[in-house]
Amino acid sequence: MDPAFASAESLLAFWADAGVDAMLLDEPFDRIEAGKIAPPRPPERKPATLAPAARQVANAGPDMSSAILQAQEAAAAAQDLEQLKAAIEAFDGCPLKFEGAARQSVFYRGAADAPLVVVGEGPGQEEDLRGEPFVGRAGQLLDRMLAAAGLTGRTFITNSVFWRPPGNRNPTPGEQAVCAPFLERAIELVNPKMLLLVGGPSAKSMLKREEGILSLRGRWFEWRSSDSRIELPAMPTLHPAFLLRQPAAKKKAWSDLLTLTERLDRPTRG
Ligand code: URA
């Protein structure tokens, strides 16, 4: 068989396996209207105070509010991603550091100026060992799906918490609230065009929503930083670990990625 044909056939087989059965979105989109996207607002600094949403979570635990304030101060002082990584490593305010992580904090991998920030739930065992997010089986599937959507090299991949939750349980809202100032600062430094929220715990904490991921996925939301200085379009989708258990759901995740990529690549008026 012609090698070019064989490689095209194997790529098609991979896409079919991932649930890709169409090259087009269900709905057409208006490229003239698309050009009317407002330019991002310039950031404006505010003094560190406990944001209302964080304050609400902080009330759930006695020491959380001071840990959140410490995280806000440490995150705001970081001038680049290297400094932010060092600040996370030095931070002792998240209980997961002492309860779940065996090795280290796990911050990000990917492009520091990516147009897309991907936020997962939290590191697992493989990530704790290697110090990078999404490097286990779920991460490999995520990478294959991002590659099929043309997003290789265009993502900054991180999590809602930076230490492994014990036994790979979901992170609690309090643990996510303590890590949120670092995540928000990372988003501010990367300055992406949009967010992909992977899995229910990530989507719920970022969007402050109560619905399950099957209801949230595939819809556009507006993510707002806790001080309201940054607003970005955000798309929740299914977690790749779920897709490994339920391969039939890959089709839904693929449709979400297509919707997201269409908006990401939409021409903006110059
Ligand atoms: N699952 C996540 O949500 N994040 C990781 O980094 C790995 C697995």
mmCIF file with all atom_site columns, C-alpha atoms in Angstrom, residues 45-209:
data_model
loop_
_atom_site.group_PDB
_atom_site.id
_atom_site.type_symbol
_atom_site.label_atom_id
_atom_site.label_alt_id
_atom_site.label_comp_id
_atom_site.label_asym_id
_atom_site.label_entity_id
_atom_site.label_seq_id
_atom_site.pdbx_PDB_ins_code
_atom_site.Cartn_x
_atom_site.Cartn_y
_atom_site.Cartn_z
_atom_site.occupancy
_atom_site.B_iso_or_equiv
_atom_site.pdbx_formal_charge
_atom_site.auth_seq_id
_atom_site.auth_comp_id
_atom_site.auth_asym_id
_atom_site.auth_atom_id
_atom_site.pdbx_PDB_model_num
ATOM 1   C CA . ARG A 1 45  ? -4.417  46.659 39.796 1.00 0.00 ? 45  ARG A CA 1
ATOM 2   C CA . LYS A 1 46  ? -6.435  46.403 43.022 1.00 0.00 ? 46  LYS A CA 1
ATOM 3   C CA . PRO A 1 47  ? -5.096  45.899 46.562 1.00 0.00 ? 47  PRO A CA 1
ATOM 4   C CA . ALA A 1 48  ? -5.161  42.313 47.867 1.00 0.00 ? 48  ALA A CA 1
ATOM 5   C CA . THR A 1 49  ? -8.456  41.635 49.644 1.00 0.00 ? 49  THR A CA 1
ATOM 6   C CA . LEU A 1 50  ? -10.300 38.391 50.051 1.00 0.00 ? 50  LEU A CA 1
ATOM 7   C CA . ALA A 1 51  ? -12.696 38.097 47.069 1.00 0.00 ? 51  ALA A CA 1
ATOM 8   C CA . PRO A 1 52  ? -16.346 37.374 48.030 1.00 0.00 ? 52  PRO A CA 1
ATOM 9   C CA . ALA A 1 53  ? -16.380 33.866 46.524 1.00 0.00 ? 53  ALA A CA 1
ATOM 10  C CA . ALA A 1 54  ? -13.128 32.960 48.250 1.00 0.00 ? 54  ALA A CA 1
ATOM 11  C CA . ARG A 1 55  ? -14.393 34.487 51.507 1.00 0.00 ? 55  ARG A CA 1
ATOM 12  C CA . GLN A 1 56  ? -17.469 32.264 51.395 1.00 0.00 ? 56  GLN A CA 1
ATOM 13  C CA . VAL A 1 57  ? -15.321 29.128 50.996 1.00 0.00 ? 57  VAL A CA 1
ATOM 14  C CA . ALA A 1 58  ? -12.840 30.391 53.541 1.00 0.00 ? 58  ALA A CA 1
ATOM 15  C CA . ASN A 1 59  ? -15.602 30.580 56.146 1.00 0.00 ? 59  ASN A CA 1
ATOM 16  C CA . ALA A 1 60  ? -15.929 26.794 55.865 1.00 0.00 ? 60  ALA A CA 1
ATOM 17  C CA . GLY A 1 61  ? -12.567 26.222 57.569 1.00 0.00 ? 61  GLY A CA 1
ATOM 18  C CA . PRO A 1 62  ? -10.841 28.089 60.408 1.00 0.00 ? 62  PRO A CA 1
ATOM 19  C CA . ASP A 1 63  ? -7.475  28.681 58.747 1.00 0.00 ? 63  ASP A CA 1
ATOM 20  C CA . MET A 1 64  ? -8.497  28.920 55.109 1.00 0.00 ? 64  MET A CA 1
ATOM 21  C CA . SER A 1 65  ? -8.988  32.704 54.912 1.00 0.00 ? 65  SER A CA 1
ATOM 22  C CA . SER A 1 66  ? -5.470  33.485 56.096 1.00 0.00 ? 66  SER A CA 1
ATOM 23  C CA . ALA A 1 67  ? -4.064  30.848 53.726 1.00 0.00 ? 67  ALA A CA 1
ATOM 24  C CA . ILE A 1 68  ? -5.998  32.417 50.845 1.00 0.00 ? 68  ILE A CA 1
ATOM 25  C CA . LEU A 1 69  ? -4.679  35.870 51.759 1.00 0.00 ? 69  LEU A CA 1
ATOM 26  C CA . GLN A 1 70  ? -1.135  34.514 51.855 1.00 0.00 ? 70  GLN A CA 1
ATOM 27  C CA . ALA A 1 71  ? -1.672  32.883 48.471 1.00 0.00 ? 71  ALA A CA 1
ATOM 28  C CA . GLN A 1 72  ? -3.005  36.147 47.038 1.00 0.00 ? 72  GLN A CA 1
ATOM 29  C CA . GLU A 1 73  ? 0.040   38.067 48.257 1.00 0.00 ? 73  GLU A CA 1
ATOM 30  C CA . ALA A 1 74  ? 2.523   35.452 47.041 1.00 0.00 ? 74  ALA A CA 1
ATOM 31  C CA . ALA A 1 75  ? 0.820   35.168 43.655 1.00 0.00 ? 75  ALA A CA 1
ATOM 32  C CA . ALA A 1 76  ? 0.589   38.939 43.139 1.00 0.00 ? 76  ALA A CA 1
ATOM 33  C CA . ALA A 1 77  ? 4.319   39.323 43.886 1.00 0.00 ? 77  ALA A CA 1
ATOM 34  C CA . ALA A 1 78  ? 5.303   36.869 41.130 1.00 0.00 ? 78  ALA A CA 1
ATOM 35  C CA . GLN A 1 79  ? 6.334   38.759 38.009 1.00 0.00 ? 79  GLN A CA 1
ATOM 36  C CA . ASP A 1 80  ? 6.651   35.762 35.696 1.00 0.00 ? 80  ASP A CA 1
ATOM 37  C CA . LEU A 1 81  ? 5.864   32.053 35.564 1.00 0.00 ? 81  LEU A CA 1
ATOM 38  C CA . GLU A 1 82  ? 9.230   31.048 37.029 1.00 0.00 ? 82  GLU A CA 1
ATOM 39  C CA . GLN A 1 83  ? 8.610   33.228 40.083 1.00 0.00 ? 83  GLN A CA 1
ATOM 40  C CA . LEU A 1 84  ? 5.059   31.916 40.315 1.00 0.00 ? 84  LEU A CA 1
ATOM 41  C CA . LYS A 1 85  ? 6.338   28.321 40.219 1.00 0.00 ? 85  LYS A CA 1
ATOM 42  C CA . ALA A 1 86  ? 8.789   29.144 43.011 1.00 0.00 ? 86  ALA A CA 1
ATOM 43  C CA . ALA A 1 87  ? 5.991   30.812 45.025 1.00 0.00 ? 87  ALA A CA 1
ATOM 44  C CA . ILE A 1 88  ? 3.788   27.715 44.695 1.00 0.00 ? 88  ILE A CA 1
ATOM 45  C CA . GLU A 1 89  ? 6.674   25.451 45.743 1.00 0.00 ? 89  GLU A CA 1
ATOM 46  C CA . ALA A 1 90  ? 7.313   27.588 48.822 1.00 0.00 ? 90  ALA A CA 1
ATOM 47  C CA . PHE A 1 91  ? 3.624   27.876 49.796 1.00 0.00 ? 91  PHE A CA 1
ATOM 48  C CA . ASP A 1 92  ? 2.542   25.797 52.810 1.00 0.00 ? 92  ASP A CA 1
ATOM 49  C CA . GLY A 1 93  ? -1.116  26.935 52.991 1.00 0.00 ? 93  GLY A CA 1
ATOM 50  C CA . CYS A 1 94  ? -2.716  24.131 50.972 1.00 0.00 ? 94  CYS A CA 1
ATOM 51  C CA . PRO A 1 95  ? -3.367  21.008 53.088 1.00 0.00 ? 95  PRO A CA 1
ATOM 52  C CA . LEU A 1 96  ? -2.835  18.770 50.032 1.00 0.00 ? 96  LEU A CA 1
ATOM 53  C CA . LYS A 1 97  ? 0.866   19.543 50.193 1.00 0.00 ? 97  LYS A CA 1
ATOM 54  C CA . PHE A 1 98  ? 1.049   17.514 53.392 1.00 0.00 ? 98  PHE A CA 1
ATOM 55  C CA . GLU A 1 99  ? -1.838  15.085 52.871 1.00 0.00 ? 99  GLU A CA 1
ATOM 56  C CA . GLY A 1 100 ? -1.624  13.883 49.274 1.00 0.00 ? 100 GLY A CA 1
ATOM 57  C CA . ALA A 1 101 ? 1.604   14.891 47.558 1.00 0.00 ? 101 ALA A CA 1
ATOM 58  C CA . ALA A 1 102 ? 4.426   12.406 47.981 1.00 0.00 ? 102 ALA A CA 1
ATOM 59  C CA . ARG A 1 103 ? 7.001   14.307 45.976 1.00 0.00 ? 103 ARG A CA 1
ATOM 60  C CA . GLN A 1 104 ? 6.300   17.828 44.800 1.00 0.00 ? 104 GLN A CA 1
ATOM 61  C CA . SER A 1 105 ? 3.984   20.548 43.568 1.00 0.00 ? 105 SER A CA 1
ATOM 62  C CA . VAL A 1 106 ? 2.773   20.287 39.974 1.00 0.00 ? 106 VAL A CA 1
ATOM 63  C CA . PHE A 1 107 ? 2.271   23.596 38.200 1.00 0.00 ? 107 PHE A CA 1
ATOM 64  C CA . TYR A 1 108 ? 2.126   23.601 34.387 1.00 0.00 ? 108 TYR A CA 1
ATOM 65  C CA . ARG A 1 109 ? 3.439   22.378 31.094 1.00 0.00 ? 109 ARG A CA 1
ATOM 66  C CA . GLY A 1 110 ? 3.094   23.973 27.674 1.00 0.00 ? 110 GLY A CA 1
ATOM 67  C CA . ALA A 1 111 ? 3.568   27.360 26.064 1.00 0.00 ? 111 ALA A CA 1
ATOM 68  C CA . ALA A 1 112 ? 3.960   30.383 28.361 1.00 0.00 ? 112 ALA A CA 1
ATOM 69  C CA . ASP A 1 113 ? 2.142   32.562 25.799 1.00 0.00 ? 113 ASP A CA 1
ATOM 70  C CA . ALA A 1 114 ? -0.496  30.026 24.744 1.00 0.00 ? 114 ALA A CA 1
ATOM 71  C CA . PRO A 1 115 ? -3.850  31.269 23.418 1.00 0.00 ? 115 PRO A CA 1
ATOM 72  C CA . LEU A 1 116 ? -5.571  28.465 25.346 1.00 0.00 ? 116 LEU A CA 1
ATOM 73  C CA . VAL A 1 117 ? -5.260  27.623 29.060 1.00 0.00 ? 117 VAL A CA 1
ATOM 74  C CA . VAL A 1 118 ? -6.437  24.107 29.943 1.00 0.00 ? 118 VAL A CA 1
ATOM 75  C CA . VAL A 1 119 ? -7.463  23.644 33.607 1.00 0.00 ? 119 VAL A CA 1
ATOM 76  C CA . GLY A 1 120 ? -7.760  20.088 34.938 1.00 0.00 ? 120 GLY A CA 1
ATOM 77  C CA . GLU A 1 121 ? -8.775  18.856 38.381 1.00 0.00 ? 121 GLU A CA 1
ATOM 78  C CA . GLY A 1 122 ? -5.521  18.034 40.126 1.00 0.00 ? 122 GLY A CA 1
ATOM 79  C CA . PRO A 1 123 ? -2.355  15.980 39.758 1.00 0.00 ? 123 PRO A CA 1
ATOM 80  C CA . GLY A 1 124 ? -2.403  12.184 40.027 1.00 0.00 ? 124 GLY A CA 1
ATOM 81  C CA . GLN A 1 125 ? 0.380   9.797  41.011 1.00 0.00 ? 125 GLN A CA 1
ATOM 82  C CA . GLU A 1 126 ? 2.311   10.063 37.740 1.00 0.00 ? 126 GLU A CA 1
ATOM 83  C CA . GLU A 1 127 ? 2.113   13.868 37.828 1.00 0.00 ? 127 GLU A CA 1
ATOM 84  C CA . ASP A 1 128 ? 3.293   13.936 41.461 1.00 0.00 ? 128 ASP A CA 1
ATOM 85  C CA . LEU A 1 129 ? 6.290   11.808 40.461 1.00 0.00 ? 129 LEU A CA 1
ATOM 86  C CA . ARG A 1 130 ? 7.201   13.829 37.398 1.00 0.00 ? 130 ARG A CA 1
ATOM 87  C CA . GLY A 1 131 ? 6.216   17.337 38.500 1.00 0.00 ? 131 GLY A CA 1
ATOM 88  C CA . GLU A 1 132 ? 4.134   18.061 35.376 1.00 0.00 ? 132 GLU A CA 1
ATOM 89  C CA . PRO A 1 133 ? 0.358   17.982 34.848 1.00 0.00 ? 133 PRO A CA 1
ATOM 90  C CA . PHE A 1 134 ? -1.431  15.473 32.615 1.00 0.00 ? 134 PHE A CA 1
ATOM 91  C CA . VAL A 1 135 ? 1.476   13.137 31.923 1.00 0.00 ? 135 VAL A CA 1
ATOM 92  C CA . GLY A 1 136 ? -0.288  9.839  32.779 1.00 0.00 ? 136 GLY A CA 1
ATOM 93  C CA . ARG A 1 137 ? -2.738  7.880  30.615 1.00 0.00 ? 137 ARG A CA 1
ATOM 94  C CA . ALA A 1 138 ? -5.424  10.559 30.802 1.00 0.00 ? 138 ALA A CA 1
ATOM 95  C CA . GLY A 1 139 ? -2.857  13.183 29.828 1.00 0.00 ? 139 GLY A CA 1
ATOM 96  C CA . GLN A 1 140 ? -1.752  11.153 26.830 1.00 0.00 ? 140 GLN A CA 1
ATOM 97  C CA . LEU A 1 141 ? -5.345  10.967 25.631 1.00 0.00 ? 141 LEU A CA 1
ATOM 98  C CA . LEU A 1 142 ? -5.728  14.709 26.229 1.00 0.00 ? 142 LEU A CA 1
ATOM 99  C CA . ASP A 1 143 ? -2.616  15.330 24.106 1.00 0.00 ? 143 ASP A CA 1
ATOM 100 C CA . ARG A 1 144 ? -3.937  13.146 21.271 1.00 0.00 ? 144 ARG A CA 1
ATOM 101 C CA . MET A 1 145 ? -7.247  14.986 21.281 1.00 0.00 ? 145 MET A CA 1
ATOM 102 C CA . LEU A 1 146 ? -5.565  18.409 21.377 1.00 0.00 ? 146 LEU A CA 1
ATOM 103 C CA . ALA A 1 147 ? -3.308  17.305 18.502 1.00 0.00 ? 147 ALA A CA 1
ATOM 104 C CA . ALA A 1 148 ? -6.263  16.118 16.426 1.00 0.00 ? 148 ALA A CA 1
ATOM 105 C CA . ALA A 1 149 ? -7.897  19.523 16.992 1.00 0.00 ? 149 ALA A CA 1
ATOM 106 C CA . GLY A 1 150 ? -4.751  21.333 15.788 1.00 0.00 ? 150 GLY A CA 1
ATOM 107 C CA . LEU A 1 151 ? -3.885  22.601 19.275 1.00 0.00 ? 151 LEU A CA 1
ATOM 108 C CA . THR A 1 152 ? -0.437  21.071 19.790 1.00 0.00 ? 152 THR A CA 1
ATOM 109 C CA . GLY A 1 153 ? 1.970   23.746 21.046 1.00 0.00 ? 153 GLY A CA 1
ATOM 110 C CA . ARG A 1 154 ? -0.905  26.196 21.589 1.00 0.00 ? 154 ARG A CA 1
ATOM 111 C CA . THR A 1 155 ? -1.869  25.246 25.139 1.00 0.00 ? 155 THR A CA 1
ATOM 112 C CA . PHE A 1 156 ? -0.804  26.019 28.695 1.00 0.00 ? 156 PHE A CA 1
ATOM 113 C CA . ILE A 1 157 ? -1.898  23.018 30.785 1.00 0.00 ? 157 ILE A CA 1
ATOM 114 C CA . THR A 1 158 ? -2.470  23.299 34.530 1.00 0.00 ? 158 THR A CA 1
ATOM 115 C CA . ASN A 1 159 ? -4.869  22.224 37.299 1.00 0.00 ? 159 ASN A CA 1
ATOM 116 C CA . SER A 1 160 ? -7.280  23.631 39.872 1.00 0.00 ? 160 SER A CA 1
ATOM 117 C CA . VAL A 1 161 ? -4.926  22.436 42.654 1.00 0.00 ? 161 VAL A CA 1
ATOM 118 C CA . PHE A 1 162 ? -1.153  22.034 42.565 1.00 0.00 ? 162 PHE A CA 1
ATOM 119 C CA . TRP A 1 163 ? -0.670  19.027 44.833 1.00 0.00 ? 163 TRP A CA 1
ATOM 120 C CA . ARG A 1 164 ? -2.015  15.505 44.448 1.00 0.00 ? 164 ARG A CA 1
ATOM 121 C CA . PRO A 1 165 ? -5.252  14.871 46.422 1.00 0.00 ? 165 PRO A CA 1
ATOM 122 C CA . PRO A 1 166 ? -4.895  11.695 48.540 1.00 0.00 ? 166 PRO A CA 1
ATOM 123 C CA . GLY A 1 167 ? -6.068  8.588  46.693 1.00 0.00 ? 167 GLY A CA 1
ATOM 124 C CA . ASN A 1 168 ? -6.846  10.723 43.631 1.00 0.00 ? 168 ASN A CA 1
ATOM 125 C CA . ARG A 1 169 ? -10.069 11.999 45.191 1.00 0.00 ? 169 ARG A CA 1
ATOM 126 C CA . ASN A 1 170 ? -11.577 15.204 43.828 1.00 0.00 ? 170 ASN A CA 1
ATOM 127 C CA . PRO A 1 171 ? -10.105 18.382 45.322 1.00 0.00 ? 171 PRO A CA 1
ATOM 128 C CA . THR A 1 172 ? -12.412 20.107 47.823 1.00 0.00 ? 172 THR A CA 1
ATOM 129 C CA . PRO A 1 173 ? -13.732 23.652 47.208 1.00 0.00 ? 173 PRO A CA 1
ATOM 130 C CA . GLY A 1 174 ? -11.505 24.859 50.079 1.00 0.00 ? 174 GLY A CA 1
ATOM 131 C CA . GLU A 1 175 ? -8.358  23.342 48.526 1.00 0.00 ? 175 GLU A CA 1
ATOM 132 C CA . GLN A 1 176 ? -9.308  24.870 45.175 1.00 0.00 ? 176 GLN A CA 1
ATOM 133 C CA . ALA A 1 177 ? -9.930  28.272 46.812 1.00 0.00 ? 177 ALA A CA 1
ATOM 134 C CA . VAL A 1 178 ? -6.459  28.255 48.387 1.00 0.00 ? 178 VAL A CA 1
ATOM 135 C CA . CYS A 1 179 ? -4.840  27.445 45.026 1.00 0.00 ? 179 CYS A CA 1
ATOM 136 C CA . ALA A 1 180 ? -7.050  29.833 43.022 1.00 0.00 ? 180 ALA A CA 1
ATOM 137 C CA . PRO A 1 181 ? -4.889  32.979 43.466 1.00 0.00 ? 181 PRO A CA 1
ATOM 138 C CA . PHE A 1 182 ? -1.937  31.148 41.871 1.00 0.00 ? 182 PHE A CA 1
ATOM 139 C CA . LEU A 1 183 ? -4.121  29.843 39.052 1.00 0.00 ? 183 LEU A CA 1
ATOM 140 C CA . GLU A 1 184 ? -5.558  33.291 38.427 1.00 0.00 ? 184 GLU A CA 1
ATOM 141 C CA . ARG A 1 185 ? -2.090  34.844 38.387 1.00 0.00 ? 185 ARG A CA 1
ATOM 142 C CA . ALA A 1 186 ? -0.944  32.169 35.913 1.00 0.00 ? 186 ALA A CA 1
ATOM 143 C CA . ILE A 1 187 ? -3.883  33.013 33.650 1.00 0.00 ? 187 ILE A CA 1
ATOM 144 C CA . GLU A 1 188 ? -3.047  36.708 33.955 1.00 0.00 ? 188 GLU A CA 1
ATOM 145 C CA . LEU A 1 189 ? 0.622   36.104 33.042 1.00 0.00 ? 189 LEU A CA 1
ATOM 146 C CA . VAL A 1 190 ? -0.164  33.794 30.097 1.00 0.00 ? 190 VAL A CA 1
ATOM 147 C CA . ASN A 1 191 ? -2.922  36.147 28.892 1.00 0.00 ? 191 ASN A CA 1
ATOM 148 C CA . PRO A 1 192 ? -4.802  33.543 26.802 1.00 0.00 ? 192 PRO A CA 1
ATOM 149 C CA . LYS A 1 193 ? -7.823  34.088 24.566 1.00 0.00 ? 193 LYS A CA 1
ATOM 150 C CA . MET A 1 194 ? -9.894  31.425 26.299 1.00 0.00 ? 194 MET A CA 1
ATOM 151 C CA . LEU A 1 195 ? -10.052 28.566 28.805 1.00 0.00 ? 195 LEU A CA 1
ATOM 152 C CA . LEU A 1 196 ? -10.831 24.858 28.468 1.00 0.00 ? 196 LEU A CA 1
ATOM 153 C CA . LEU A 1 197 ? -12.104 23.473 31.805 1.00 0.00 ? 197 LEU A CA 1
ATOM 154 C CA . VAL A 1 198 ? -11.532 19.748 31.950 1.00 0.00 ? 198 VAL A CA 1
ATOM 155 C CA . GLY A 1 199 ? -13.817 17.745 34.261 1.00 0.00 ? 199 GLY A CA 1
ATOM 156 C CA . GLY A 1 200 ? -16.567 18.648 36.736 1.00 0.00 ? 200 GLY A CA 1
ATOM 157 C CA . PRO A 1 201 ? -14.445 19.773 39.715 1.00 0.00 ? 201 PRO A CA 1
ATOM 158 C CA . SER A 1 202 ? -12.479 22.177 37.519 1.00 0.00 ? 202 SER A CA 1
ATOM 159 C CA . ALA A 1 203 ? -15.540 23.566 35.721 1.00 0.00 ? 203 ALA A CA 1
ATOM 160 C CA . LYS A 1 204 ? -17.572 23.972 38.921 1.00 0.00 ? 204 LYS A CA 1
ATOM 161 C CA . SER A 1 205 ? -14.862 25.780 40.855 1.00 0.00 ? 205 SER A CA 1
ATOM 162 C CA . MET A 1 206 ? -13.840 28.062 37.990 1.00 0.00 ? 206 MET A CA 1
ATOM 163 C CA . LEU A 1 207 ? -17.392 28.985 37.017 1.00 0.00 ? 207 LEU A CA 1
ATOM 164 C CA . LYS A 1 208 ? -18.975 28.820 40.508 1.00 0.00 ? 208 LYS A CA 1
ATOM 165 C CA . ARG A 1 209 ? -21.709 26.547 39.127 1.00 0.00 ? 209 ARG A CA 1
#
